[in-house]
Tab-separated table of C-alpha atoms in Angstrom:
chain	number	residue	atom	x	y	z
A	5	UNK	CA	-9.831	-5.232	-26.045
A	6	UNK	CA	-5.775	-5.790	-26.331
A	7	UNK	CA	-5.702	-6.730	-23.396
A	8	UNK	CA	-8.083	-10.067	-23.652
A	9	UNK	CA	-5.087	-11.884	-25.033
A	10	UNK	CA	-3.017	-11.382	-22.341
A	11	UNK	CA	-2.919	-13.301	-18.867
A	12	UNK	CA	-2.817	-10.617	-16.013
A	13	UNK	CA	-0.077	-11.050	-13.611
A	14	UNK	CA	-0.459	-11.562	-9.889
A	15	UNK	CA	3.362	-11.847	-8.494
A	16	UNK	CA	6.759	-10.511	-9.466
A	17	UNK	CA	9.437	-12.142	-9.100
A	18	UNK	CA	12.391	-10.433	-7.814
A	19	UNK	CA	15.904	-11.343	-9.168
A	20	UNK	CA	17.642	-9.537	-6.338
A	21	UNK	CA	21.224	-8.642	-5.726
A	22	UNK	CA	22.655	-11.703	-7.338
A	23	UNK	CA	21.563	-15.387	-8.656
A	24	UNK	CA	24.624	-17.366	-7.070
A	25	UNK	CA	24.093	-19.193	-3.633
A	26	UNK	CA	27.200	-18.404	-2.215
A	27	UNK	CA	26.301	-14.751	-3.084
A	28	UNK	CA	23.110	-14.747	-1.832
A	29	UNK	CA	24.771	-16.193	1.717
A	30	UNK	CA	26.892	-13.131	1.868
A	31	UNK	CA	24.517	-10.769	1.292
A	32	UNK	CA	22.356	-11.816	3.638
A	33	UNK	CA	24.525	-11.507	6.316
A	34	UNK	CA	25.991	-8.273	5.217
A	35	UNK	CA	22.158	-6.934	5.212
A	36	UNK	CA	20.960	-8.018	8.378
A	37	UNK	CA	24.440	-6.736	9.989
A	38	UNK	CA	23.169	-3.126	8.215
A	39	UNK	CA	19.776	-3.119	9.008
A	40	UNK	CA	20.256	-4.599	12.489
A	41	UNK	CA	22.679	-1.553	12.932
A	42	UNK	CA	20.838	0.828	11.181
A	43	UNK	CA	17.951	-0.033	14.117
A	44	UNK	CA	20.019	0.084	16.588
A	45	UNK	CA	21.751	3.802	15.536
A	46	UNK	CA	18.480	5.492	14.743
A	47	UNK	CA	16.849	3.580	17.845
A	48	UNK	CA	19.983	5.341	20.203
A	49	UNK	CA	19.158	9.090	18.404
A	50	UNK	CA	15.212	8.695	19.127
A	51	UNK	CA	16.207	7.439	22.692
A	52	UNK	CA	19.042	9.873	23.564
A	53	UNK	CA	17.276	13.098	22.474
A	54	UNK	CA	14.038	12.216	23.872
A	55	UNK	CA	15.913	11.647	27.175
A	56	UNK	CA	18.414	14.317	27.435
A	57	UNK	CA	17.111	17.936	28.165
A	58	UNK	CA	20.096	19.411	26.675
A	59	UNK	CA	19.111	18.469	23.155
A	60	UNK	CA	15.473	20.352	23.873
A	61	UNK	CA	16.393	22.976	20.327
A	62	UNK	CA	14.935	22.755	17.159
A	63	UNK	CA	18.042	20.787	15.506
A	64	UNK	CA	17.778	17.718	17.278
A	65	UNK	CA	14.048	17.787	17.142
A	66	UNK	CA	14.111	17.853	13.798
A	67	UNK	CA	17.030	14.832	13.998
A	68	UNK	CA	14.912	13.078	15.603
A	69	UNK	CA	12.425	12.392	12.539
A	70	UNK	CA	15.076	11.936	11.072
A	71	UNK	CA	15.884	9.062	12.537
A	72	UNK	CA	12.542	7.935	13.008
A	73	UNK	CA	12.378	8.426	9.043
A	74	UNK	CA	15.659	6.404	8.457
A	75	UNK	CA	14.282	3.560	10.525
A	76	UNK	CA	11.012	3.663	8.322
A	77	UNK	CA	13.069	3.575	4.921
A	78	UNK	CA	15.310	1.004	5.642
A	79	UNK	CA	12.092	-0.607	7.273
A	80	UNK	CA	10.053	-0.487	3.687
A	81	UNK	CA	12.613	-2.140	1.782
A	82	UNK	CA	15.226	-4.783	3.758
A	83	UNK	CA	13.257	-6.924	5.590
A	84	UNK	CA	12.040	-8.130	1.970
A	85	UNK	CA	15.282	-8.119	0.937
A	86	UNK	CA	16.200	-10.618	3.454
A	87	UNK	CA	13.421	-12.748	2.927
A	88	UNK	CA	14.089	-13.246	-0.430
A	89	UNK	CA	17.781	-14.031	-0.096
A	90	UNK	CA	16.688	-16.780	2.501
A	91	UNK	CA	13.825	-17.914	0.139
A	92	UNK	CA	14.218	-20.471	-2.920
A	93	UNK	CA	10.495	-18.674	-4.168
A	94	UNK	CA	11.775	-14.628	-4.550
A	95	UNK	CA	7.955	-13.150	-5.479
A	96	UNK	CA	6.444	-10.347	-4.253
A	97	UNK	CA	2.593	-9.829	-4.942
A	98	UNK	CA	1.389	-6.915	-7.014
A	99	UNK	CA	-0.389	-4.890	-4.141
A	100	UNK	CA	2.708	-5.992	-1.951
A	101	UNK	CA	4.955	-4.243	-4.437
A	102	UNK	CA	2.611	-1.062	-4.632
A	103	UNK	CA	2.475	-0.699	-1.120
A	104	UNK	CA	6.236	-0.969	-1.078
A	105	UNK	CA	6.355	1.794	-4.217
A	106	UNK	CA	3.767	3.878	-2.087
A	107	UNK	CA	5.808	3.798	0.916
A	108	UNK	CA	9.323	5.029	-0.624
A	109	UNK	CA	8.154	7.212	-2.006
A	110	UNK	CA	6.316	8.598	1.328
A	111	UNK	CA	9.790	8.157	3.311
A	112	UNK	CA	11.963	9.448	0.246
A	113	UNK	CA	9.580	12.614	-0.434
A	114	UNK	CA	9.026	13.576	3.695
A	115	UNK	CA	12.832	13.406	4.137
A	116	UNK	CA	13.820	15.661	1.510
A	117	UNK	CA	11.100	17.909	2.362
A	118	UNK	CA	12.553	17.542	6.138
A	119	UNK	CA	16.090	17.950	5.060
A	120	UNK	CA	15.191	21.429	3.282
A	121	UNK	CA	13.715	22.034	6.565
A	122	UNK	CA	17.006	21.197	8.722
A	123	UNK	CA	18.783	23.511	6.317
A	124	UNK	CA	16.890	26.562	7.094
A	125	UNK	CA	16.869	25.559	10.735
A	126	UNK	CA	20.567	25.866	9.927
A	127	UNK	CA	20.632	29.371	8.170
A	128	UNK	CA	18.186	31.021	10.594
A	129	UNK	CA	21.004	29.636	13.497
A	130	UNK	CA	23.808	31.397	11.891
A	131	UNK	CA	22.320	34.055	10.157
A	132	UNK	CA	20.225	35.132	12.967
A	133	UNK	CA	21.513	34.122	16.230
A	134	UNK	CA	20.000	36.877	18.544
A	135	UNK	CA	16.189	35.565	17.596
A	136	UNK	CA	16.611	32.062	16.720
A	137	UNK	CA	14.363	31.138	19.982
A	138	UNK	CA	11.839	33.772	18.312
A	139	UNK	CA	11.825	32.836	14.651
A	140	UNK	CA	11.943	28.904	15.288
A	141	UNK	CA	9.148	28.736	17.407
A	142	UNK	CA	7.595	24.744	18.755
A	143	UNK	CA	4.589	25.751	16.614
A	144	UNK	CA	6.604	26.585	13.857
A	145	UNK	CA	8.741	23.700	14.608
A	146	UNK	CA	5.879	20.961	14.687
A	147	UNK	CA	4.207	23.128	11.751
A	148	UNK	CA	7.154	22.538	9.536
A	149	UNK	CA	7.701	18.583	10.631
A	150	UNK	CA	3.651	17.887	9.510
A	151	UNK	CA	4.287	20.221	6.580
A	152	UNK	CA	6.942	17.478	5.503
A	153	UNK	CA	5.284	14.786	5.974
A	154	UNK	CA	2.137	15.854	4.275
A	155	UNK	CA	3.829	16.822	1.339
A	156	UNK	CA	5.945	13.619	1.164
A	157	UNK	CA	2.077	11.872	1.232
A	158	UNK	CA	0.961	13.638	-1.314
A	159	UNK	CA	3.618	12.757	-3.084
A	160	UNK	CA	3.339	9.443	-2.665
A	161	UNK	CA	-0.585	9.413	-2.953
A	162	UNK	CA	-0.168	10.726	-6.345
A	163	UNK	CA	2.392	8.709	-7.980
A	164	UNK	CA	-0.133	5.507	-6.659
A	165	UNK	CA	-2.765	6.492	-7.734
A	166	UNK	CA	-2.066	6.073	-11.736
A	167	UNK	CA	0.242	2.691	-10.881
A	168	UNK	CA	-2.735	1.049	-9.212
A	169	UNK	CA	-4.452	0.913	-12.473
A	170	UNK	CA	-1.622	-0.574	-14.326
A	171	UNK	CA	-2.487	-3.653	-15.960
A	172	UNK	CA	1.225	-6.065	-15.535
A	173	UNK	CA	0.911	-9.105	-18.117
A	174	UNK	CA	4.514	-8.723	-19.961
A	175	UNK	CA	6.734	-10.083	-17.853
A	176	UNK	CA	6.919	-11.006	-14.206
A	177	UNK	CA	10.741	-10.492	-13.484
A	178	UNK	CA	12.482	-7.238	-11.999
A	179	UNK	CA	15.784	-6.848	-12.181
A	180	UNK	CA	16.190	-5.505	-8.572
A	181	UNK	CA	15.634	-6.475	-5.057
A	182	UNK	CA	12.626	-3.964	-4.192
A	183	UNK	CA	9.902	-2.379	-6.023
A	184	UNK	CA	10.354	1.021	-7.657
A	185	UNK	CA	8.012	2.419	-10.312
A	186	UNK	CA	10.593	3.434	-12.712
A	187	UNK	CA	11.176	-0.623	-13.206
A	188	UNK	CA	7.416	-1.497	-13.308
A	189	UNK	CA	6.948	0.565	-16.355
A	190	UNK	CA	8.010	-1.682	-19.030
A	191	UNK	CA	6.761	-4.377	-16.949
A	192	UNK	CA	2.992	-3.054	-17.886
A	193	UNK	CA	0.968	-3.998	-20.629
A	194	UNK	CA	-0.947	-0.766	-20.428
A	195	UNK	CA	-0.872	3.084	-21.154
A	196	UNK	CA	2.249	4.055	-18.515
A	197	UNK	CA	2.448	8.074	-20.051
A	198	UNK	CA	0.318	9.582	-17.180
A	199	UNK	CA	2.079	7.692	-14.370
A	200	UNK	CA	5.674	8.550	-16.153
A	201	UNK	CA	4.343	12.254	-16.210
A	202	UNK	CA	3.155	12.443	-12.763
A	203	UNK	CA	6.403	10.619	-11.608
A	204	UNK	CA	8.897	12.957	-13.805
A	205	UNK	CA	6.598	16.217	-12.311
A	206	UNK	CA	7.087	14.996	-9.013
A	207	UNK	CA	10.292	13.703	-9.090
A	208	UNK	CA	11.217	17.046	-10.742
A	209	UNK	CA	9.364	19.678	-8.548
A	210	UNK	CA	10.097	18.164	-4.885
A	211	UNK	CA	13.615	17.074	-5.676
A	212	UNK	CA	14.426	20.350	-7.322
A	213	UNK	CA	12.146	22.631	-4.789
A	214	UNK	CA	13.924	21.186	-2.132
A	215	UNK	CA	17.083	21.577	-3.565
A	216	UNK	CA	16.447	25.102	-4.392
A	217	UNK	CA	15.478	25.575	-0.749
A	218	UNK	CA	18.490	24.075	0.493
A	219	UNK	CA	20.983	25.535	-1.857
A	220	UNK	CA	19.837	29.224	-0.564
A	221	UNK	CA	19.866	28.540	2.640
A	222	UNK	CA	23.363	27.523	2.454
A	223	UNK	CA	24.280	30.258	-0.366
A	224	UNK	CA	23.372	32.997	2.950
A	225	UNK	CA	24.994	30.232	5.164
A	226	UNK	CA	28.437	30.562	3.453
A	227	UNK	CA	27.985	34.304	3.323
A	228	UNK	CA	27.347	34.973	6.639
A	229	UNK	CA	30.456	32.774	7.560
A	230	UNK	CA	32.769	34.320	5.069
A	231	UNK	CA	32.368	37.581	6.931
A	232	UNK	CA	33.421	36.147	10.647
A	233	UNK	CA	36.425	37.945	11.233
A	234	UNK	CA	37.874	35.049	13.584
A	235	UNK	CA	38.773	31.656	12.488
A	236	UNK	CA	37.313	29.477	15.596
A	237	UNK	CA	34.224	31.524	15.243
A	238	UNK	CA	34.096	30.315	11.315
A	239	UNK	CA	34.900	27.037	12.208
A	240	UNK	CA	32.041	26.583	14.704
A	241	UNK	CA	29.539	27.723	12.680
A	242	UNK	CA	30.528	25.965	9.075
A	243	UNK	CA	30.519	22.403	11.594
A	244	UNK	CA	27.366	23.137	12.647
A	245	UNK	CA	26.348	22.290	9.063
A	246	UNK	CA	28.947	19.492	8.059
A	247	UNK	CA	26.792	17.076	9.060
A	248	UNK	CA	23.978	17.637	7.699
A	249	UNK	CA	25.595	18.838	4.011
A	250	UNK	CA	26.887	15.396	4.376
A	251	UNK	CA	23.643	13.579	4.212
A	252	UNK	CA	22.339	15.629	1.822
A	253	UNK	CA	24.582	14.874	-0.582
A	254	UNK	CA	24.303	11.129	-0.098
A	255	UNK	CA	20.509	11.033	-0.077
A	256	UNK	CA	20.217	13.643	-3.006
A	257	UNK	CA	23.043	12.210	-4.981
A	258	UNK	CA	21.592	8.625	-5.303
A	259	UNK	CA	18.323	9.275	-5.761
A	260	UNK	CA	18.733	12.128	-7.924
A	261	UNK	CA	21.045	9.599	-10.110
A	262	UNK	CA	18.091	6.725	-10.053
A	263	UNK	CA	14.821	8.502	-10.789
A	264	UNK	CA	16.429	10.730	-13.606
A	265	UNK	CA	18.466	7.797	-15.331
A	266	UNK	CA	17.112	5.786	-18.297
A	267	UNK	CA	15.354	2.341	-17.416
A	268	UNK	CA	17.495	0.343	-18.257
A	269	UNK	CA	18.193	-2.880	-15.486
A	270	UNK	CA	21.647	-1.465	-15.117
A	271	UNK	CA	23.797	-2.272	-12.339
A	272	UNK	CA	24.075	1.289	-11.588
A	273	UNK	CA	20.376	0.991	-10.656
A	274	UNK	CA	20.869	-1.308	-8.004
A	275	UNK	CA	23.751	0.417	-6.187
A	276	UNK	CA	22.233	3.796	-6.645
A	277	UNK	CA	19.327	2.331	-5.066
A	278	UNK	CA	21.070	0.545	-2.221
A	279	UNK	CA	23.073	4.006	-1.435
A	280	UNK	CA	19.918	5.561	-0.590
A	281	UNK	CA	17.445	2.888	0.335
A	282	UNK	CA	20.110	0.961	2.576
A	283	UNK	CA	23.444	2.919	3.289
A	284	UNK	CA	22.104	6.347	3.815
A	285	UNK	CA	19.634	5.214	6.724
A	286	UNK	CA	22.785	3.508	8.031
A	287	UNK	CA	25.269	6.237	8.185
A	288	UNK	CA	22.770	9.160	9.222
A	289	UNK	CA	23.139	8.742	12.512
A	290	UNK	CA	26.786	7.774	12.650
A	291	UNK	CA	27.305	10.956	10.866
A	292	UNK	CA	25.493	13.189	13.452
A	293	UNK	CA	27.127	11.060	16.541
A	294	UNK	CA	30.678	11.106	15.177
A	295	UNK	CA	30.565	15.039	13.898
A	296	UNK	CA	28.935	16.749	17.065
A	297	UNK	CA	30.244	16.850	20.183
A	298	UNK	CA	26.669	17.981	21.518
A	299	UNK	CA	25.357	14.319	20.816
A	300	UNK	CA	28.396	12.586	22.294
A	301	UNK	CA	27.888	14.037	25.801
A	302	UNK	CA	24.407	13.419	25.438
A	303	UNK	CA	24.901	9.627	24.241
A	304	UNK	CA	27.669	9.374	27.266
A	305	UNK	CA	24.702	11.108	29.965
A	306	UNK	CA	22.295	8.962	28.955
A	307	UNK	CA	24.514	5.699	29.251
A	308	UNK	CA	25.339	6.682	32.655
A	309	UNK	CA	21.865	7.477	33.263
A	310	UNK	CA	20.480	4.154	32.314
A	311	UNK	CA	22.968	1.775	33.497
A	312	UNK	CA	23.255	3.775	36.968
């Protein structure tokens, strides 16, 4: 019945990266310079290790959805983005921003899961060379991909669930350029304590499950490197893993930092956001081309290949 008074909102507006035109002008073409790149980078991975034979392992199998993830996330949130900065009416509808919630949290929650994964793809390569073929298996391979991105549904499914029955009639602005739950909240006029619960539970068992799983696998990572007599051999095996500790840190860092932080419509909010949402799908693939020499040759055989 406290609700009669109130006139349910249909739109949000959002205020974006910044209110000044001349602002808004750069951004946009910074944006579509990253997301256009981002594209291209994650399209090249997809391409060159579905191509080249020589990338046929586990690794780059699971690299590729990676990619294919990266190109999703930056997918869910930019093209808005854009939109927006080009647009003198910056609204999103309700079930547009649910749909957006629904689908970062699917590509968030499937690559951590699928990170964790990569890292004991990692520790079962150094730790136990001799039956690597053996213990990482296609079935166990493709078993472990649909694992991820089942869980990172689930995830997603519930988090929905309870925001689709959030009543919005407070205010119609949000401080930020995409939709996230964490800044609907005090947007709703209604009872947000079981979607805050099932976010925190969430939030708090895949982030830190994952973690957990990737923190051991590099605990017997380090240990098994630590006792190669030989310092080439060390090398080799600890760059195996730079890339990939690399992107965990910049995926985990940010969103760690976003979904644990206070509400509050700090600026903080937006570049932890952005670091995740934006620059991590940018960089992933730079990071993996740059830091193995594996994907270089491959990249430079399938060039040849294609313009021969």
């Amino acid at each position: 019945m406290a609700l009669v008074n109130h006139s349910t909102i249909s739109e949000f507006i959002l205020l974006g990266l910044s209110a000044a035109p001349h602002f808004q002008a750069f951004f946009f073409v910074l944006f579509l310079e990253i997301y256009l790149l981002t594209l291209t980078g994650n399209l090249m991975m997809l391409v060159v290790i579905k191509a080249d034979s020589h990338l046929d392992i586990p690794m780059y199998f699971f690299l590729s959805h990676l990619s294919f993830l990266d190109f999703c996330f930056s997918s869910v949130t930019v093209p808005k983005l854009l939109q927006n900065l080009l647009s003198q009416k910056k609204t999103i509808s309700v079930n547009g921003c649910l749909a957006q919630v629904f689908f970062l949290f699917e590509s968030g929650a499937t690559e951590a899961c699928l990170l964790s994964v990569m890292a004991y793809d990692r520790f079962v390569a150094i730790c136990h060379p001799l039956v690597y073929g053996q213990m990482m298996s296609n079935e166990l391979c493709k078993g472990l991909v649909w694992g991820s991105w089942s869980l990172g549904f689930l995830i997603a499914l519930l988090n929905i669930l309870p925001a689709i029955n959030l009543d919005f009639c407070v205010d119609d602005s949000i401080p930020h350029y995409n939709c996230e739950l964490p800044s609907l909240f005090r947007l709703s006029c209604s009872d947000v304590s079981t979607s805050f619960t099932v976010l925190l539970s969430s939030s708090l068992i895949s982030g830190l499950g994952t973690s957990f799983l990737i923190l051991y696998s590099y605990a017997r990572i380090v240990s098994t490197i630590v006792s190669i007599s030989s310092s080439s051999g060390r090398s080799k095996a600890f760059s195996t893993c730079s890339s990939h500790l690399t992107t965990v840190l910049l995926l985990y860092g940010s969103a760690f930092l976003r979904y644990l932080m206070p509400t509050s419509g700090s600026p903080l909010e937006l570049v932890f956001s952005v670091q995740y949402s934006v620059v991590t799908p940018l960089v992933n693939p730079i990071i993996y081309s740059l830091k193995n020499n594996e994907v270089q040759a491959a990249v430079k055989r399938t060039l040849r290949k294609y313009l021969h």
